[in-house]
XYZ file of C-alpha atoms in Angstrom:
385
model
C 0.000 0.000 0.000
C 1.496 3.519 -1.160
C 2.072 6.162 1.530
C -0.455 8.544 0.371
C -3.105 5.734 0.251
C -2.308 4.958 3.231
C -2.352 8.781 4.669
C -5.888 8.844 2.679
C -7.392 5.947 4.621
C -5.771 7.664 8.204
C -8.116 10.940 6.943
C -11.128 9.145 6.902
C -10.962 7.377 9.903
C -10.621 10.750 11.874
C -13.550 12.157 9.731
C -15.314 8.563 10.744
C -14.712 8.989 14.161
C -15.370 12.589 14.626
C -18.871 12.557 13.005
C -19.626 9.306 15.466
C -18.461 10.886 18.586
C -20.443 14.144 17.926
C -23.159 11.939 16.555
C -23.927 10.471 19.872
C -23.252 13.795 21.960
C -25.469 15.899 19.347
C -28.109 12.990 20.184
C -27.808 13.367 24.059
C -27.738 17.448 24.033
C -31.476 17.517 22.092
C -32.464 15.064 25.199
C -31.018 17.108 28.213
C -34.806 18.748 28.814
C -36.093 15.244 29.343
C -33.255 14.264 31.431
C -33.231 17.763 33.710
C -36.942 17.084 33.658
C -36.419 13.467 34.727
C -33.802 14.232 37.296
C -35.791 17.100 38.756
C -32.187 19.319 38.611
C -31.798 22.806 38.427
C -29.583 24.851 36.114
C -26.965 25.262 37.948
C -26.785 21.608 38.491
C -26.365 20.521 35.025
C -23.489 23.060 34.731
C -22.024 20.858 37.651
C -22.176 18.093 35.384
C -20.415 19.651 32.637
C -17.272 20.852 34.840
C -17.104 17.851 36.222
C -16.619 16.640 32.081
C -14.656 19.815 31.505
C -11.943 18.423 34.390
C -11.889 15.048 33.626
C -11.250 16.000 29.898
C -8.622 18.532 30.934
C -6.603 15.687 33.131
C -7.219 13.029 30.014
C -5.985 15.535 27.152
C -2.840 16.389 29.157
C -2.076 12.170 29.855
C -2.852 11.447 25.925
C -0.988 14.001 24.765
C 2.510 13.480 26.975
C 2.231 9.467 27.681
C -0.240 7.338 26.158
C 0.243 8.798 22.228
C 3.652 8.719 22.392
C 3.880 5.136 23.476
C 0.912 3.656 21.843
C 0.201 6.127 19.032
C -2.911 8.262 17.532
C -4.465 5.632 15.722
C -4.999 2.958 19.009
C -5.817 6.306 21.286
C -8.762 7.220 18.856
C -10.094 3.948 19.004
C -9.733 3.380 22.811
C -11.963 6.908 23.678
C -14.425 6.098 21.065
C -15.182 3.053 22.830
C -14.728 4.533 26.269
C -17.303 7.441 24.948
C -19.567 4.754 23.565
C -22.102 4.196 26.469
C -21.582 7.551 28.397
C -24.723 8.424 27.598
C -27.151 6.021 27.875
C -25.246 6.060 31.339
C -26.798 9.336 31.677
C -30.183 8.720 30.403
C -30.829 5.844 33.004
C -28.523 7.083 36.157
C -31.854 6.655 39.186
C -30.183 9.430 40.524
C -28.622 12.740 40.717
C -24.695 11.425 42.214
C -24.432 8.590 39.228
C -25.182 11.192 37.012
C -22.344 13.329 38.041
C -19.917 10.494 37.744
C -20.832 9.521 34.425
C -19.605 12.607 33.158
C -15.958 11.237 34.358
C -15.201 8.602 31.643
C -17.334 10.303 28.958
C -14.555 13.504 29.314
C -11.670 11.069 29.453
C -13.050 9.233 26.573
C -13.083 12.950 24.267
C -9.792 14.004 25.979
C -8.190 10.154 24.558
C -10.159 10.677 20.842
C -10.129 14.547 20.427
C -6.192 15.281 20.686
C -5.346 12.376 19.589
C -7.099 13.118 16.089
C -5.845 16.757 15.520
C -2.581 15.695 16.160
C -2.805 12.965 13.653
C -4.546 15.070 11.142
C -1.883 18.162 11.619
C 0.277 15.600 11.000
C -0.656 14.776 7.529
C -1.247 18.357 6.891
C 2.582 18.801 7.150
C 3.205 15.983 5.006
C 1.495 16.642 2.581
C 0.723 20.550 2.786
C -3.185 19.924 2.163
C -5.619 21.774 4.482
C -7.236 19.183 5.922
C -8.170 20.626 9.531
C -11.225 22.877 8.135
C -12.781 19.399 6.946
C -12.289 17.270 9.484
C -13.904 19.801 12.208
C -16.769 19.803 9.365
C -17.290 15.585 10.712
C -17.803 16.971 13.790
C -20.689 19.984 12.647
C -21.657 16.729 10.403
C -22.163 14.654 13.093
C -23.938 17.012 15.629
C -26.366 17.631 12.472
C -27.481 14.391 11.726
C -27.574 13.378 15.892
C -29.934 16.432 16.366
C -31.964 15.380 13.513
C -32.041 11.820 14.591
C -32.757 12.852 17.475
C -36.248 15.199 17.000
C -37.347 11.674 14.916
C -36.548 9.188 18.218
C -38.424 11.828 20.505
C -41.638 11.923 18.274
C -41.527 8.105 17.294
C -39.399 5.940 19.944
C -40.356 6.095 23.780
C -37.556 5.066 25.790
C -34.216 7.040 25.349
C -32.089 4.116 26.942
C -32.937 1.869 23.775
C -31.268 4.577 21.265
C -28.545 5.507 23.375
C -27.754 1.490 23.707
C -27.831 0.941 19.752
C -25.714 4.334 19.149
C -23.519 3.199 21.601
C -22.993 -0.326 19.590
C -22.390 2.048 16.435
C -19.765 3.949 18.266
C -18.211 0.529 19.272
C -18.074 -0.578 15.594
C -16.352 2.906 14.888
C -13.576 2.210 17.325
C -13.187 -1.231 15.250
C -12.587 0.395 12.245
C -10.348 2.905 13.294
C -8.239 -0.040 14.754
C -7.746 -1.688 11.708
C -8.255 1.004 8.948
C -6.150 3.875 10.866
C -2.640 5.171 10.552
C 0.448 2.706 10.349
C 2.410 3.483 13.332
C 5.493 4.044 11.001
C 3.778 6.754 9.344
C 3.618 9.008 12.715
C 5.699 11.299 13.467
C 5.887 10.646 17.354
C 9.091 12.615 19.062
C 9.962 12.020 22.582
C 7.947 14.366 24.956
C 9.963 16.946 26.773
C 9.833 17.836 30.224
C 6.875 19.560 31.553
C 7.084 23.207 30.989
C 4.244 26.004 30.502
C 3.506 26.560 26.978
C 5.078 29.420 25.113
C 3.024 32.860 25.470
C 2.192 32.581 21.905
C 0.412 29.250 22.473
C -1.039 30.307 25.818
C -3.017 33.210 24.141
C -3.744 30.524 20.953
C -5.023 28.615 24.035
C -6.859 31.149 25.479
C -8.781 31.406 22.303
C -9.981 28.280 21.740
C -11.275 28.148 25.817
C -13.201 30.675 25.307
C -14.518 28.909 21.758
C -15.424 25.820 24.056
C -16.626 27.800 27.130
C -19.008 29.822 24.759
C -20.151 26.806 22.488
C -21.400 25.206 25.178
C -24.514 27.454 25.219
C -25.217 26.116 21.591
C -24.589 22.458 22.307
C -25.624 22.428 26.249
C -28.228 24.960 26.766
C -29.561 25.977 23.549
C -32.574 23.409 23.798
C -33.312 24.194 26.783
C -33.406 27.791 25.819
C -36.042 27.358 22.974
C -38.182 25.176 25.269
C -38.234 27.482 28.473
C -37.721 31.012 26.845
C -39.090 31.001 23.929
C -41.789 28.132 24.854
C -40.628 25.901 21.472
C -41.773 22.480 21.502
C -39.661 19.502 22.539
C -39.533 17.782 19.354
C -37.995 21.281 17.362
C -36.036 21.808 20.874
C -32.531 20.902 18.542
C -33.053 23.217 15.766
C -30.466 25.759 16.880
C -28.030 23.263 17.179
C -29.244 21.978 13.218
C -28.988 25.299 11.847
C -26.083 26.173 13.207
C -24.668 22.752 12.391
C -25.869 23.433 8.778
C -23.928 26.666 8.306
C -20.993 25.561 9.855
C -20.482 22.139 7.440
C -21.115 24.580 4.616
C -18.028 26.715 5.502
C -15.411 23.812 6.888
C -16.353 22.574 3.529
C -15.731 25.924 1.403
C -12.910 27.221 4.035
C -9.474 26.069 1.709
C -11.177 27.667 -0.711
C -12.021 30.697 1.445
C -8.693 30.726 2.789
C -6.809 30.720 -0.203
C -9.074 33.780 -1.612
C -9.437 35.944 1.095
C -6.789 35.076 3.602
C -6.583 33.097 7.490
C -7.616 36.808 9.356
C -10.325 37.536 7.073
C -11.854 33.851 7.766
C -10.957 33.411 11.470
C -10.780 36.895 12.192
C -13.653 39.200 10.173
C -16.304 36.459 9.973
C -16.339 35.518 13.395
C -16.956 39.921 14.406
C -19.861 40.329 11.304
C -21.308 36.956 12.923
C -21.797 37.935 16.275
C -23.212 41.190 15.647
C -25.445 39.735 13.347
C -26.538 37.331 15.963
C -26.999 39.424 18.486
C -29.228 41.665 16.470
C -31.217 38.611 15.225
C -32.167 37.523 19.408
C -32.987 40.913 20.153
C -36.057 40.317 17.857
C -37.240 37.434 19.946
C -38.602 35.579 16.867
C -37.150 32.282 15.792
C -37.309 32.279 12.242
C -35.466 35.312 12.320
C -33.103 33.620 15.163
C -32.888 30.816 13.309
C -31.468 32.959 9.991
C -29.108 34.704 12.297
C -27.207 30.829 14.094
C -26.843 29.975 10.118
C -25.146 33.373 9.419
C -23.019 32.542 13.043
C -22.304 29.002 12.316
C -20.640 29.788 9.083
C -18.543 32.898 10.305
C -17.117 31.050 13.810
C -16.979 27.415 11.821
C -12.636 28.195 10.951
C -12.304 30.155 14.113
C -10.793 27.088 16.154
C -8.618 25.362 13.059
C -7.218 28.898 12.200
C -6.260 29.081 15.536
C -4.623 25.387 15.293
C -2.796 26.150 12.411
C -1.286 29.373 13.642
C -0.013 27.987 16.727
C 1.229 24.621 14.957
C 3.186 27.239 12.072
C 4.983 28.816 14.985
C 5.652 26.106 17.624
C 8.877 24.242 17.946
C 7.310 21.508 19.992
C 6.322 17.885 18.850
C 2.747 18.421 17.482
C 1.087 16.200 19.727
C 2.235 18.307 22.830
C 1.561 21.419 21.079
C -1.928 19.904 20.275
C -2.795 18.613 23.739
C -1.508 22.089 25.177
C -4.020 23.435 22.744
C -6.801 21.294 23.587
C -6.448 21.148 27.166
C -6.518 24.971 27.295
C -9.126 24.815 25.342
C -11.260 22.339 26.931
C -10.537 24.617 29.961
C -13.408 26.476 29.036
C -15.481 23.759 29.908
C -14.165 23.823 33.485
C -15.691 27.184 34.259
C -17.566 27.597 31.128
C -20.875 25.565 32.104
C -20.851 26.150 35.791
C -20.568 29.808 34.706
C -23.448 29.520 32.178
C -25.726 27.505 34.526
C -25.342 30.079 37.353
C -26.154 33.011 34.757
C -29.271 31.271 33.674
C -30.649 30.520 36.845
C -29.954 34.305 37.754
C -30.077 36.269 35.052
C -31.705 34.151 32.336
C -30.275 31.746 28.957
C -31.368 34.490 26.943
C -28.422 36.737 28.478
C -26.251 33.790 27.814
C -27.374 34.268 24.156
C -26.244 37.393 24.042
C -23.234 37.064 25.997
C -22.399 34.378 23.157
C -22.736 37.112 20.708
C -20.779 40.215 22.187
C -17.804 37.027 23.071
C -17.352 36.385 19.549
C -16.979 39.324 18.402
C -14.528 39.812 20.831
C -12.671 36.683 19.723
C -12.582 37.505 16.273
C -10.717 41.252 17.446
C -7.951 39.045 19.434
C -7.349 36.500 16.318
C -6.878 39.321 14.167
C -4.416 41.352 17.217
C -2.512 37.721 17.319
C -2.186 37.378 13.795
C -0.973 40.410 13.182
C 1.425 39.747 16.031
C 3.097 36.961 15.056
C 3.433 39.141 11.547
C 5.412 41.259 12.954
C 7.410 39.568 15.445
């Protein structure tokens, strides 16, 4: 088998694996009404739930990414936190109480801190051998995935009763996915795995990169966590239709992972990562101040395609300038990044209870735009440094 074949078939196992993974979570997030409801938990609650995911994934990134990649390579971490993710969540969906619901959020976060570094660092690998943009695409598996799980997900609500059946069959599917990616994934030959170096804090170039992507995780948590709860409570939306913002915005971020080499190679990294994500956030911020969700809904499209490149500009700036094996760079990275889930949903859950999800809709807004102004200060930066 020639090299590039062999790179090819690596691709589409991270693509595989991505869309599964989100595929089950995007499934679970359009049910976390009927399992608050279930539960009898507040708010504030859930976002206990989350950090306690948003820690556990933060410990798991840093071990993946400076012990258990080095020694047993990307391919056989991807597989072992797809199957460790695999029945998180019907976990979740059948936990008889409020304490084993907490807990399952431990292995689900080690499972996406095993699968989730492991898979950037395997596709920025290929990037650099073979100078394709790649990164764009593969975060579209993931908008992919979410897509089809909320969609799936409005159809099992409306036509199959008991949540613990799906979650049970998707968690087979994910199982079949770690298979694959087993026996389909990279060669361990073809990785380019350096010896980790000694703990030490990040450069400040990567800490800011960092910093960026926690607050892209602590932010898109509204979307993914709380935005069905939002349409349900706030805006007194039906259960069934409770995932459409996470469709829409699923929709409009596919179509620009899918356009963004193009985009990129027309108009430039800071116009992508940097302009899009400030006309996005304005726009959505104007769009919730109507209150109406058609016009909402028109306004996560227009967001989901200007913040889709924000995180794999930011990946690809920090990998250009790092002199660190990728992997470390890329846990550093995600572990920062997945930081955001440490104080991201506790934050969130505490605003809602106090001050309402619609503020946190907002907030979402004004914090993008904000994002987009420090890519563009980075960028620029690094230009001149």
């Amino acid at each position: 088998m020639t090299e590039d074949r062999s790179l090819n078939k690596a691709v589409y196992t991270c693509f595989l694996g991505a869309l599964l993974m989100l595929f089950q979570i995007g499934v679970y997030f359009v049910y976390i009404p009927w399992n608050v409801e279930r539960l009898q938990i507040s708010e504030s609650e859930l976002g206990l739930g989350l950090l306690v995911f948003g820690i556990s994934n933060l410990i798991s990134n840093q071990i993946s990414g400076r012990y258990i990649v080095p020694n047993i390579g990307t391919k056989n971490s991807m597989a072992l936190g797809l199957l460790i993710i695999a029945f998180c969540p019907f976990i979740l969906v059948s936990a008889p109480n409020y304490l084993l619901f907490l807990l399952a959020y431990i292995p689900l976060g080690i499972g996406v801190g095993l699968f989730h570094p492991s898979a950037q660092s395997q596709i920025s690998m290929i990037e650099n051998k073979t100078s394709r943009i790649i990164t764009p695409v593969y975060q579209a598996a993931f908008s992919t995935g979410s897509l089809i799980g909320a969609i799936a997900a409005a159809f099992f609500i409306k036509n199959i009763y008991d949540p613990g059946l799906i979650f049970l069959l998707s968690g087979l599917l994910l199982t079949l996915g770690s298979i694959t990616i087993f026996r389909l994934g990279l060669v361990k030959n073809l990785e380019i795995l350096e010896k980790t170096p000694r703990f030490r804090l990040p450069k400040n170039n990567i800490l800011i990169f960092g910093f960026l992507l926690m607050m892209n995780y602590a932010t898109m948590g509204i979307i993914l966590d709380w935005s069905a709860l939002w349409l349900t409570r706030d805006l007194l939306a039906p259960l069934f239709i409770g995932g459409i913002i996470i469709i829409v915005f699923n929709i409009g971020e596919i179509i620009s992972r899918l356009l963004a080499s193009k985009l990129i190679k027309r108009y430039s990294e800071r116009f992508v990562g940097g302009y899009l994500s400030i006309f996005s956030g304005i726009i959505l911020f104007f769009c919730i101040m109507t209150t109406n969700l058609y016009v909402i809904i028109i306004g996560m499209v227009i967001f989901g395609f200007g913040t889709a490149n924000f995180p794999a500009i930011v990946i690809r700036q920090a990998i250009n300038i790092t002199d660190e094996p990728i992997p470390l760079t890329v846990s550093n990275l995600v572990t920062l990044g997945f930081a955001g889930f440490i104080f991201g949903p506790a934050l969130v859950g505490y605003l809602a209870e106090y001050l309402g999800l619609t503020f946190n809709m907002y907030l979402l807004s004004v914090i993008w735009g904000l994002n987009g102004v420090a890519l563009l200060a980075m960028m620029k930066r690094i230009k001149y440094s």
